[in-house]
Amino acid sequence: MGIEDYGGGQTAQSDVLVVTTNDVPGYQVTQVIGEVFGLTVRSRHLGSQIGAGLKSMIGGELKGLTKTLVETRNQAMERLVEQAKARGANAVLMMRFDVSEAADVGTEVCAYGTAAVISRS
């Protein structure tokens, strides 16, 4: 896997700016719309579970699970952006991820933040 397989985040062409900060330098918040989130739950397929079990015996990175988690986080973030855009926002402030086990059958990933309208100061 290359470096792109481990990353995520926005492209420069995104209509909605997503930041982990309270504000954006050079911009002012003109409207706070409210909380938005993107949620997805992924189960692991049998092959990756067997591979992860074997790998955990000898140690090292579980690359298949890493790739799945990156894809899951990216999907959650895409859904966050879609919801923000649908509510009229052009920014999401204070974006965070929450990850948890979902009933022992998969991993739940939630991307959440505050949808807002920002403009240049």
Tab-separated table of N, CA, C and O in Angstrom:
chain	number	residue	atom	x	y	z
A	1	MET	N	0.842	-1.184	0.000
A	1	MET	CA	0.000	0.000	0.000
A	1	MET	C	0.884	1.242	0.000
A	1	MET	O	1.860	1.304	0.721
A	2	GLY	N	0.475	2.222	-0.799
A	2	GLY	CA	1.196	3.489	-0.857
A	2	GLY	C	0.689	4.454	0.193
A	2	GLY	O	-0.274	4.186	0.905
A	3	ILE	N	1.317	5.617	0.257
A	3	ILE	CA	0.963	6.619	1.257
A	3	ILE	C	-0.482	7.076	1.102
A	3	ILE	O	-1.160	7.390	2.075
A	4	GLU	N	-1.008	7.114	-0.114
A	4	GLU	CA	-2.392	7.532	-0.342
A	4	GLU	C	-3.389	6.556	0.277
A	4	GLU	O	-4.506	6.926	0.604
A	5	ASP	N	-2.990	5.306	0.443
A	5	ASP	CA	-3.877	4.308	1.038
A	5	ASP	C	-4.059	4.522	2.540
A	5	ASP	O	-4.979	3.975	3.131
A	6	TYR	N	-3.189	5.306	3.150
A	6	TYR	CA	-3.255	5.514	4.598
A	6	TYR	C	-3.843	6.865	4.982
A	6	TYR	O	-4.017	7.138	6.149
A	7	GLY	N	-4.099	7.721	4.013
A	7	GLY	CA	-4.521	9.076	4.316
A	7	GLY	C	-5.988	9.306	4.057
A	7	GLY	O	-6.766	8.400	3.809
A	8	GLY	N	-6.353	10.532	4.130
A	8	GLY	CA	-7.736	10.913	3.888
A	8	GLY	C	-7.852	12.415	3.939
A	8	GLY	O	-6.871	13.131	3.809
A	9	GLY	N	-9.042	12.879	4.136
A	9	GLY	CA	-9.270	14.308	4.213
A	9	GLY	C	-9.813	14.851	2.919
A	9	GLY	O	-10.185	14.117	2.016
A	10	GLN	N	-9.848	16.146	2.857
A	10	GLN	CA	-10.481	16.835	1.748
A	10	GLN	C	-9.554	17.054	0.582
A	10	GLN	O	-8.340	17.099	0.736
A	11	THR	N	-10.183	17.273	-0.567
A	11	THR	CA	-9.442	17.711	-1.738
A	11	THR	C	-9.577	19.223	-1.823
A	11	THR	O	-10.440	19.826	-1.178
A	12	ALA	N	-8.747	19.852	-2.613
A	12	ALA	CA	-8.776	21.315	-2.749
A	12	ALA	C	-10.078	21.797	-3.398
A	12	ALA	O	-10.446	22.952	-3.266
A	13	GLN	N	-10.796	20.920	-4.091
A	13	GLN	CA	-12.017	21.305	-4.794
A	13	GLN	C	-13.277	21.205	-3.929
A	13	GLN	O	-14.378	21.429	-4.415
A	14	SER	N	-13.179	20.905	-2.682
A	14	SER	CA	-14.350	20.709	-1.830
A	14	SER	C	-15.133	22.010	-1.651
A	14	SER	O	-14.544	23.083	-1.496
A	15	ASP	N	-16.470	21.916	-1.677
A	15	ASP	CA	-17.348	23.073	-1.481
A	15	ASP	C	-17.471	23.449	-0.009
A	15	ASP	O	-17.925	24.543	0.316
A	16	VAL	N	-17.126	22.521	0.879
A	16	VAL	CA	-17.270	22.734	2.317
A	16	VAL	C	-15.896	22.566	2.961
A	16	VAL	O	-15.279	21.508	2.837
A	17	LEU	N	-15.434	23.607	3.641
A	17	LEU	CA	-14.160	23.539	4.349
A	17	LEU	C	-14.387	22.845	5.687
A	17	LEU	O	-15.273	23.232	6.442
A	18	VAL	N	-13.603	21.825	5.971
A	18	VAL	CA	-13.717	21.105	7.240
A	18	VAL	C	-12.427	21.321	8.022
A	18	VAL	O	-11.341	21.032	7.522
A	19	VAL	N	-12.582	21.858	9.249
A	19	VAL	CA	-11.423	22.130	10.091
A	19	VAL	C	-11.666	21.580	11.490
A	19	VAL	O	-12.808	21.377	11.898
A	20	THR	N	-10.595	21.342	12.209
A	20	THR	CA	-10.709	20.845	13.586
A	20	THR	C	-10.626	21.984	14.600
A	20	THR	O	-10.628	21.737	15.795
A	21	THR	N	-10.572	23.208	14.121
A	21	THR	CA	-10.442	24.377	14.987
A	21	THR	C	-11.795	25.074	15.177
A	21	THR	O	-12.746	24.802	14.455
A	22	ASN	N	-11.843	26.008	16.145
A	22	ASN	CA	-13.062	26.786	16.397
A	22	ASN	C	-13.318	27.830	15.326
A	22	ASN	O	-14.453	28.238	15.116
A	23	ASP	N	-12.255	28.304	14.712
A	23	ASP	CA	-12.384	29.355	13.712
A	23	ASP	C	-11.386	29.113	12.589
A	23	ASP	O	-10.553	28.212	12.667
A	24	VAL	N	-11.501	29.949	11.556
A	24	VAL	CA	-10.610	29.830	10.400
A	24	VAL	C	-9.935	31.182	10.215
A	24	VAL	O	-10.625	32.191	10.031
A	25	PRO	N	-8.617	31.252	10.318
A	25	PRO	CA	-7.922	32.535	10.154
A	25	PRO	C	-8.298	33.197	8.823
A	25	PRO	O	-8.339	32.546	7.778
A	26	GLY	N	-8.611	34.496	8.898
A	26	GLY	CA	-8.976	35.244	7.700
A	26	GLY	C	-10.454	35.157	7.355
A	26	GLY	O	-10.890	35.736	6.363
A	27	TYR	N	-11.220	34.424	8.149
A	27	TYR	CA	-12.663	34.272	7.914
A	27	TYR	C	-13.417	34.619	9.186
A	27	TYR	O	-12.893	34.517	10.287
A	28	GLN	N	-14.660	35.014	9.014
A	28	GLN	CA	-15.532	35.197	10.171
A	28	GLN	C	-16.741	34.279	10.007
A	28	GLN	O	-17.177	34.004	8.893
A	29	VAL	N	-17.248	33.809	11.123
A	29	VAL	CA	-18.435	32.976	11.116
A	29	VAL	C	-19.636	33.910	11.045
A	29	VAL	O	-19.834	34.740	11.928
A	30	THR	N	-20.427	33.800	9.980
A	30	THR	CA	-21.599	34.667	9.822
A	30	THR	C	-22.886	33.972	10.249
A	30	THR	O	-23.872	34.642	10.524
A	31	GLN	N	-22.852	32.638	10.306
A	31	GLN	CA	-24.036	31.895	10.752
A	31	GLN	C	-23.601	30.530	11.268
A	31	GLN	O	-22.805	29.850	10.632
A	32	VAL	N	-24.127	30.159	12.419
A	32	VAL	CA	-23.918	28.813	12.947
A	32	VAL	C	-25.196	28.026	12.652
A	32	VAL	O	-26.286	28.429	13.071
A	33	ILE	N	-25.066	26.949	11.930
A	33	ILE	CA	-26.228	26.146	11.547
A	33	ILE	C	-26.501	25.071	12.592
A	33	ILE	O	-27.640	24.806	12.939
A	34	GLY	N	-25.453	24.455	13.105
A	34	GLY	CA	-25.619	23.448	14.145
A	34	GLY	C	-24.844	22.181	13.850
A	34	GLY	O	-24.095	22.093	12.884
A	35	GLU	N	-25.058	21.197	14.708
A	35	GLU	CA	-24.312	19.947	14.605
A	35	GLU	C	-24.685	19.170	13.350
A	35	GLU	O	-25.849	19.078	12.982
A	36	VAL	N	-23.665	18.618	12.725
A	36	VAL	CA	-23.845	17.710	11.595
A	36	VAL	C	-22.957	16.504	11.839
A	36	VAL	O	-21.976	16.574	12.575
A	37	PHE	N	-23.330	15.387	11.256
A	37	PHE	CA	-22.501	14.198	11.403
A	37	PHE	C	-22.628	13.301	10.195
A	37	PHE	O	-23.576	13.387	9.421
A	38	GLY	N	-21.641	12.449	10.039
A	38	GLY	CA	-21.639	11.401	9.026
A	38	GLY	C	-21.308	10.113	9.735
A	38	GLY	O	-20.345	10.036	10.494
A	39	LEU	N	-22.115	9.109	9.540
A	39	LEU	CA	-21.982	7.850	10.273
A	39	LEU	C	-21.909	6.682	9.315
A	39	LEU	O	-22.607	6.657	8.296
A	40	THR	N	-21.060	5.728	9.625
A	40	THR	CA	-21.018	4.481	8.873
A	40	THR	C	-20.586	3.361	9.808
A	40	THR	O	-19.869	3.590	10.777
A	41	VAL	N	-21.058	2.174	9.537
A	41	VAL	CA	-20.668	0.980	10.295
A	41	VAL	C	-20.162	-0.034	9.287
A	41	VAL	O	-20.832	-0.328	8.301
A	42	ARG	N	-18.984	-0.543	9.532
A	42	ARG	CA	-18.382	-1.535	8.638
A	42	ARG	C	-18.102	-2.817	9.401
A	42	ARG	O	-17.603	-2.795	10.516
A	43	SER	N	-18.422	-3.925	8.766
A	43	SER	CA	-18.041	-5.213	9.350
A	43	SER	C	-16.776	-5.689	8.647
A	43	SER	O	-16.500	-5.305	7.517
A	44	ARG	N	-16.034	-6.516	9.324
A	44	ARG	CA	-14.831	-7.097	8.730
A	44	ARG	C	-15.207	-8.420	8.088
A	44	ARG	O	-15.958	-9.191	8.657
A	45	HIS	N	-14.689	-8.641	6.887
A	45	HIS	CA	-14.990	-9.915	6.235
A	45	HIS	C	-14.130	-11.023	6.826
A	45	HIS	O	-13.107	-10.776	7.480
A	46	LEU	N	-14.559	-12.233	6.646
A	46	LEU	CA	-13.918	-13.394	7.262
A	46	LEU	C	-12.426	-13.469	6.956
A	46	LEU	O	-11.620	-13.742	7.840
A	47	GLY	N	-12.051	-13.182	5.714
A	47	GLY	CA	-10.640	-13.258	5.337
A	47	GLY	C	-9.776	-12.299	6.135
A	47	GLY	O	-8.696	-12.659	6.597
A	48	SER	N	-10.265	-11.063	6.314
A	48	SER	CA	-9.450	-10.097	7.055
A	48	SER	C	-9.401	-10.446	8.531
A	48	SER	O	-8.405	-10.197	9.199
A	49	GLN	N	-10.468	-11.037	9.067
A	49	GLN	CA	-10.453	-11.429	10.475
A	49	GLN	C	-9.463	-12.567	10.715
A	49	GLN	O	-8.730	-12.559	11.700
A	50	ILE	N	-9.434	-13.525	9.814
A	50	ILE	CA	-8.479	-14.632	9.948
A	50	ILE	C	-7.055	-14.104	9.818
A	50	ILE	O	-6.175	-14.422	10.618
A	51	GLY	N	-6.835	-13.232	8.801
A	51	GLY	CA	-5.511	-12.641	8.605
A	51	GLY	C	-5.074	-11.824	9.805
A	51	GLY	O	-3.927	-11.896	10.239
A	52	ALA	N	-6.005	-11.060	10.374
A	52	ALA	CA	-5.679	-10.241	11.550
A	52	ALA	C	-5.358	-11.127	12.738
A	52	ALA	O	-4.452	-10.829	13.518
A	53	GLY	N	-6.092	-12.217	12.894
A	53	GLY	CA	-5.827	-13.144	13.996
A	53	GLY	C	-4.443	-13.756	13.886
A	53	GLY	O	-3.708	-13.842	14.881
A	54	LEU	N	-4.067	-14.170	12.688
A	54	LEU	CA	-2.732	-14.742	12.481
A	54	LEU	C	-1.643	-13.687	12.693
A	54	LEU	O	-0.634	-13.952	13.332
A	55	LYS	N	-1.865	-12.490	12.159
A	55	LYS	CA	-0.872	-11.424	12.280
A	55	LYS	C	-0.684	-11.016	13.747
A	55	LYS	O	0.418	-10.701	14.176
A	56	SER	N	-1.784	-11.043	14.519
A	56	SER	CA	-1.677	-10.630	15.921
A	56	SER	C	-0.802	-11.592	16.721
A	56	SER	O	-0.262	-11.208	17.751
A	57	MET	N	-0.639	-12.816	16.244
A	57	MET	CA	0.218	-13.780	16.945
A	57	MET	C	1.693	-13.457	16.760
A	57	MET	O	2.504	-13.720	17.643
A	58	ILE	N	2.037	-12.870	15.603
A	58	ILE	CA	3.456	-12.593	15.343
A	58	ILE	C	3.789	-11.106	15.444
A	58	ILE	O	4.942	-10.731	15.434
A	59	GLY	N	2.776	-10.268	15.530
A	59	GLY	CA	2.997	-8.829	15.678
A	59	GLY	C	3.087	-8.111	14.350
A	59	GLY	O	3.210	-8.720	13.296
A	60	GLY	N	2.989	-6.827	14.401
A	60	GLY	CA	3.081	-6.002	13.202
A	60	GLY	C	1.761	-5.343	12.863
A	60	GLY	O	0.732	-5.602	13.480
A	61	GLU	N	1.810	-4.479	11.872
A	61	GLU	CA	0.613	-3.742	11.455
A	61	GLU	C	-0.368	-4.652	10.739
A	61	GLU	O	0.015	-5.526	9.957
A	62	LEU	N	-1.635	-4.432	11.003
A	62	LEU	CA	-2.706	-5.153	10.330
A	62	LEU	C	-3.144	-4.299	9.145
A	62	LEU	O	-4.093	-3.525	9.227
A	63	LYS	N	-2.423	-4.427	8.019
A	63	LYS	CA	-2.612	-3.523	6.889
A	63	LYS	C	-4.015	-3.586	6.303
A	63	LYS	O	-4.570	-2.559	5.910
A	64	GLY	N	-4.620	-4.753	6.252
A	64	GLY	CA	-5.983	-4.867	5.731
A	64	GLY	C	-6.973	-4.099	6.587
A	64	GLY	O	-7.851	-3.403	6.073
A	65	LEU	N	-6.806	-4.186	7.901
A	65	LEU	CA	-7.697	-3.463	8.802
A	65	LEU	C	-7.415	-1.962	8.765
A	65	LEU	O	-8.336	-1.149	8.871
A	66	THR	N	-6.149	-1.579	8.593
A	66	THR	CA	-5.804	-0.170	8.459
A	66	THR	C	-6.489	0.420	7.240
A	66	THR	O	-7.104	1.493	7.311
A	67	LYS	N	-6.410	-0.267	6.127
A	67	LYS	CA	-7.033	0.212	4.888
A	67	LYS	C	-8.550	0.318	5.057
A	67	LYS	O	-9.158	1.300	4.636
A	68	THR	N	-9.162	-0.658	5.707
A	68	THR	CA	-10.600	-0.621	5.937
A	68	THR	C	-10.982	0.573	6.807
A	68	THR	O	-11.968	1.259	6.546
A	69	LEU	N	-10.197	0.841	7.847
A	69	LEU	CA	-10.498	1.965	8.727
A	69	LEU	C	-10.352	3.295	7.996
A	69	LEU	O	-11.179	4.204	8.164
A	70	VAL	N	-9.336	3.444	7.149
A	70	VAL	CA	-9.164	4.665	6.362
A	70	VAL	C	-10.367	4.868	5.447
A	70	VAL	O	-10.931	5.960	5.363
A	71	GLU	N	-10.798	3.813	4.756
A	71	GLU	CA	-11.961	3.905	3.870
A	71	GLU	C	-13.210	4.278	4.657
A	71	GLU	O	-14.030	5.086	4.211
A	72	THR	N	-13.355	3.722	5.856
A	72	THR	CA	-14.518	3.986	6.692
A	72	THR	C	-14.514	5.436	7.164
A	72	THR	O	-15.547	6.118	7.114
A	73	ARG	N	-13.388	5.931	7.613
A	73	ARG	CA	-13.293	7.335	8.055
A	73	ARG	C	-13.580	8.281	6.899
A	73	ARG	O	-14.278	9.281	7.058
A	74	ASN	N	-13.055	7.976	5.703
A	74	ASN	CA	-13.294	8.824	4.543
A	74	ASN	C	-14.777	8.853	4.174
A	74	ASN	O	-15.319	9.901	3.827
A	75	GLN	N	-15.441	7.695	4.265
A	75	GLN	CA	-16.869	7.643	3.967
A	75	GLN	C	-17.661	8.457	4.991
A	75	GLN	O	-18.582	9.195	4.635
A	76	ALA	N	-17.310	8.348	6.261
A	76	ALA	CA	-17.990	9.124	7.300
A	76	ALA	C	-17.808	10.621	7.046
A	76	ALA	O	-18.747	11.406	7.182
A	77	MET	N	-16.614	11.025	6.644
A	77	MET	CA	-16.354	12.437	6.382
A	77	MET	C	-17.120	12.916	5.152
A	77	MET	O	-17.651	14.034	5.145
A	78	GLU	N	-17.205	12.088	4.115
A	78	GLU	CA	-17.996	12.448	2.925
A	78	GLU	C	-19.457	12.675	3.306
A	78	GLU	O	-20.088	13.632	2.842
A	79	ARG	N	-19.990	11.835	4.169
A	79	ARG	CA	-21.375	11.986	4.611
A	79	ARG	C	-21.557	13.240	5.458
A	79	ARG	O	-22.583	13.910	5.384
A	80	LEU	N	-20.561	13.566	6.276
A	80	LEU	CA	-20.577	14.805	7.061
A	80	LEU	C	-20.675	16.006	6.133
A	80	LEU	O	-21.503	16.898	6.328
A	81	VAL	N	-19.841	16.033	5.111
A	81	VAL	CA	-19.823	17.144	4.158
A	81	VAL	C	-21.150	17.230	3.408
A	81	VAL	O	-21.696	18.319	3.213
A	82	GLU	N	-21.703	16.093	3.007
A	82	GLU	CA	-22.995	16.083	2.311
A	82	GLU	C	-24.088	16.692	3.179
A	82	GLU	O	-24.906	17.484	2.710
A	83	GLN	N	-24.116	16.322	4.468
A	83	GLN	CA	-25.139	16.851	5.362
A	83	GLN	C	-24.949	18.351	5.566
A	83	GLN	O	-25.920	19.112	5.559
A	84	ALA	N	-23.717	18.793	5.743
A	84	ALA	CA	-23.448	20.221	5.929
A	84	ALA	C	-23.893	21.012	4.697
A	84	ALA	O	-24.546	22.060	4.823
A	85	LYS	N	-23.553	20.510	3.520
A	85	LYS	CA	-23.927	21.183	2.275
A	85	LYS	C	-25.450	21.250	2.133
A	85	LYS	O	-26.001	22.290	1.768
A	86	ALA	N	-26.131	20.156	2.464
A	86	ALA	CA	-27.594	20.111	2.359
A	86	ALA	C	-28.263	21.105	3.306
A	86	ALA	O	-29.370	21.582	3.030
A	87	ARG	N	-27.594	21.444	4.392
A	87	ARG	CA	-28.150	22.400	5.366
A	87	ARG	C	-27.703	23.838	5.092
A	87	ARG	O	-28.010	24.734	5.852
A	88	GLY	N	-26.951	24.045	4.003
A	88	GLY	CA	-26.561	25.394	3.603
A	88	GLY	C	-25.232	25.877	4.131
A	88	GLY	O	-24.917	27.064	4.020
A	89	ALA	N	-24.433	25.004	4.687
A	89	ALA	CA	-23.138	25.396	5.246
A	89	ALA	C	-22.050	25.390	4.174
A	89	ALA	O	-22.134	24.645	3.199
A	90	ASN	N	-21.045	26.209	4.395
A	90	ASN	CA	-19.849	26.131	3.558
A	90	ASN	C	-18.620	25.780	4.395
A	90	ASN	O	-17.501	25.825	3.923
A	91	ALA	N	-18.864	25.438	5.692
A	91	ALA	CA	-17.767	25.036	6.579
A	91	ALA	C	-18.298	24.136	7.687
A	91	ALA	O	-19.470	24.213	8.051
A	92	VAL	N	-17.409	23.275	8.179
A	92	VAL	CA	-17.679	22.492	9.386
A	92	VAL	C	-16.529	22.780	10.331
A	92	VAL	O	-15.361	22.529	10.005
A	93	LEU	N	-16.869	23.337	11.492
A	93	LEU	CA	-15.865	23.679	12.499
A	93	LEU	C	-15.812	22.587	13.556
A	93	LEU	O	-16.787	21.875	13.780
A	94	MET	N	-14.668	22.473	14.215
A	94	MET	CA	-14.488	21.519	15.315
A	94	MET	C	-14.810	20.070	14.916
A	94	MET	O	-15.400	19.327	15.686
A	95	MET	N	-14.413	19.672	13.714
A	95	MET	CA	-14.674	18.304	13.255
A	95	MET	C	-13.874	17.315	14.093
A	95	MET	O	-12.713	17.548	14.423
A	96	ARG	N	-14.530	16.229	14.462
A	96	ARG	CA	-13.907	15.153	15.226
A	96	ARG	C	-14.393	13.817	14.693
A	96	ARG	O	-15.424	13.732	14.033
A	97	PHE	N	-13.667	12.767	15.029
A	97	PHE	CA	-14.099	11.401	14.752
A	97	PHE	C	-14.358	10.689	16.071
A	97	PHE	O	-13.641	10.903	17.052
A	98	ASP	N	-15.352	9.839	16.074
A	98	ASP	CA	-15.613	8.953	17.198
A	98	ASP	C	-15.657	7.548	16.617
A	98	ASP	O	-16.346	7.313	15.612
A	99	VAL	N	-14.916	6.638	17.204
A	99	VAL	CA	-14.857	5.260	16.708
A	99	VAL	C	-15.223	4.327	17.845
A	99	VAL	O	-14.721	4.461	18.959
A	100	SER	N	-16.096	3.366	17.555
A	100	SER	CA	-16.472	2.389	18.580
A	100	SER	C	-16.858	1.074	17.916
A	100	SER	O	-17.094	1.005	16.713
A	101	GLU	N	-16.915	0.047	18.731
A	101	GLU	CA	-17.376	-1.261	18.257
A	101	GLU	C	-18.889	-1.245	18.205
A	101	GLU	O	-19.548	-0.694	19.084
A	102	ALA	N	-19.449	-1.848	17.180
A	102	ALA	CA	-20.899	-1.894	17.020
A	102	ALA	C	-21.371	-3.331	17.207
A	102	ALA	O	-21.302	-4.149	16.290
A	103	ALA	N	-21.816	-3.635	18.412
A	103	ALA	CA	-22.412	-4.947	18.731
A	103	ALA	C	-21.518	-6.123	18.334
A	103	ALA	O	-21.990	-7.159	17.892
A	104	ASP	N	-20.215	-5.949	18.461
A	104	ASP	CA	-19.238	-7.012	18.167
A	104	ASP	C	-19.280	-7.527	16.726
A	104	ASP	O	-18.775	-8.600	16.446
A	105	VAL	N	-19.911	-6.772	15.819
A	105	VAL	CA	-19.958	-7.212	14.428
A	105	VAL	C	-19.248	-6.254	13.483
A	105	VAL	O	-19.078	-6.555	12.312
A	106	GLY	N	-18.851	-5.107	13.977
A	106	GLY	CA	-18.188	-4.156	13.102
A	106	GLY	C	-17.701	-2.953	13.856
A	106	GLY	O	-17.767	-2.882	15.082
A	107	THR	N	-17.229	-1.988	13.104
A	107	THR	CA	-16.711	-0.753	13.664
A	107	THR	C	-17.588	0.398	13.207
A	107	THR	O	-17.868	0.544	12.023
A	108	GLU	N	-18.008	1.202	14.170
A	108	GLU	CA	-18.815	2.389	13.881
A	108	GLU	C	-17.891	3.591	13.883
A	108	GLU	O	-17.110	3.782	14.817
A	109	VAL	N	-17.961	4.387	12.832
A	109	VAL	CA	-17.179	5.615	12.757
A	109	VAL	C	-18.143	6.764	12.517
A	109	VAL	O	-18.949	6.728	11.588
A	110	CYS	N	-18.051	7.773	13.376
A	110	CYS	CA	-18.889	8.960	13.253
A	110	CYS	C	-17.981	10.180	13.131
A	110	CYS	O	-17.118	10.391	13.980
A	111	ALA	N	-18.157	10.938	12.068
A	111	ALA	CA	-17.489	12.221	11.911
A	111	ALA	C	-18.519	13.274	12.289
A	111	ALA	O	-19.657	13.227	11.813
A	112	TYR	N	-18.150	14.219	13.172
A	112	TYR	CA	-19.132	15.212	13.593
A	112	TYR	C	-18.469	16.566	13.788
A	112	TYR	O	-17.260	16.668	13.961
A	113	GLY	N	-19.281	17.598	13.732
A	113	GLY	CA	-18.780	18.948	13.914
A	113	GLY	C	-19.920	19.940	13.860
A	113	GLY	O	-21.092	19.561	13.861
A	114	THR	N	-19.585	21.222	13.795
A	114	THR	CA	-20.567	22.293	13.755
A	114	THR	C	-20.607	22.897	12.359
A	114	THR	O	-19.610	23.448	11.890
A	115	ALA	N	-21.761	22.791	11.706
A	115	ALA	CA	-21.941	23.379	10.378
A	115	ALA	C	-22.080	24.890	10.540
A	115	ALA	O	-22.753	25.376	11.442
A	116	ALA	N	-21.426	25.623	9.647
A	116	ALA	CA	-21.459	27.080	9.720
A	116	ALA	C	-21.316	27.679	8.330
A	116	ALA	O	-20.909	27.000	7.373
A	117	VAL	N	-21.659	28.949	8.247
A	117	VAL	CA	-21.397	29.723	7.044
A	117	VAL	C	-20.282	30.700	7.429
A	117	VAL	O	-20.379	31.400	8.444
A	118	ILE	N	-19.214	30.699	6.639
A	118	ILE	CA	-18.092	31.594	6.880
A	118	ILE	C	-17.879	32.479	5.675
A	118	ILE	O	-18.255	32.128	4.545
A	119	SER	N	-17.293	33.651	5.911
A	119	SER	CA	-16.939	34.555	4.816
A	119	SER	C	-15.606	35.217	5.144
A	119	SER	O	-15.227	35.325	6.317
A	120	ARG	N	-14.924	35.646	4.118
A	120	ARG	CA	-13.617	36.300	4.327
A	120	ARG	C	-13.793	37.580	5.129
A	120	ARG	O	-14.747	38.312	4.931
A	121	SER	N	-12.865	37.800	6.073
A	121	SER	CA	-12.929	39.010	6.912
A	121	SER	C	-12.535	40.234	6.129
A	121	SER	O	-11.747	40.218	5.266
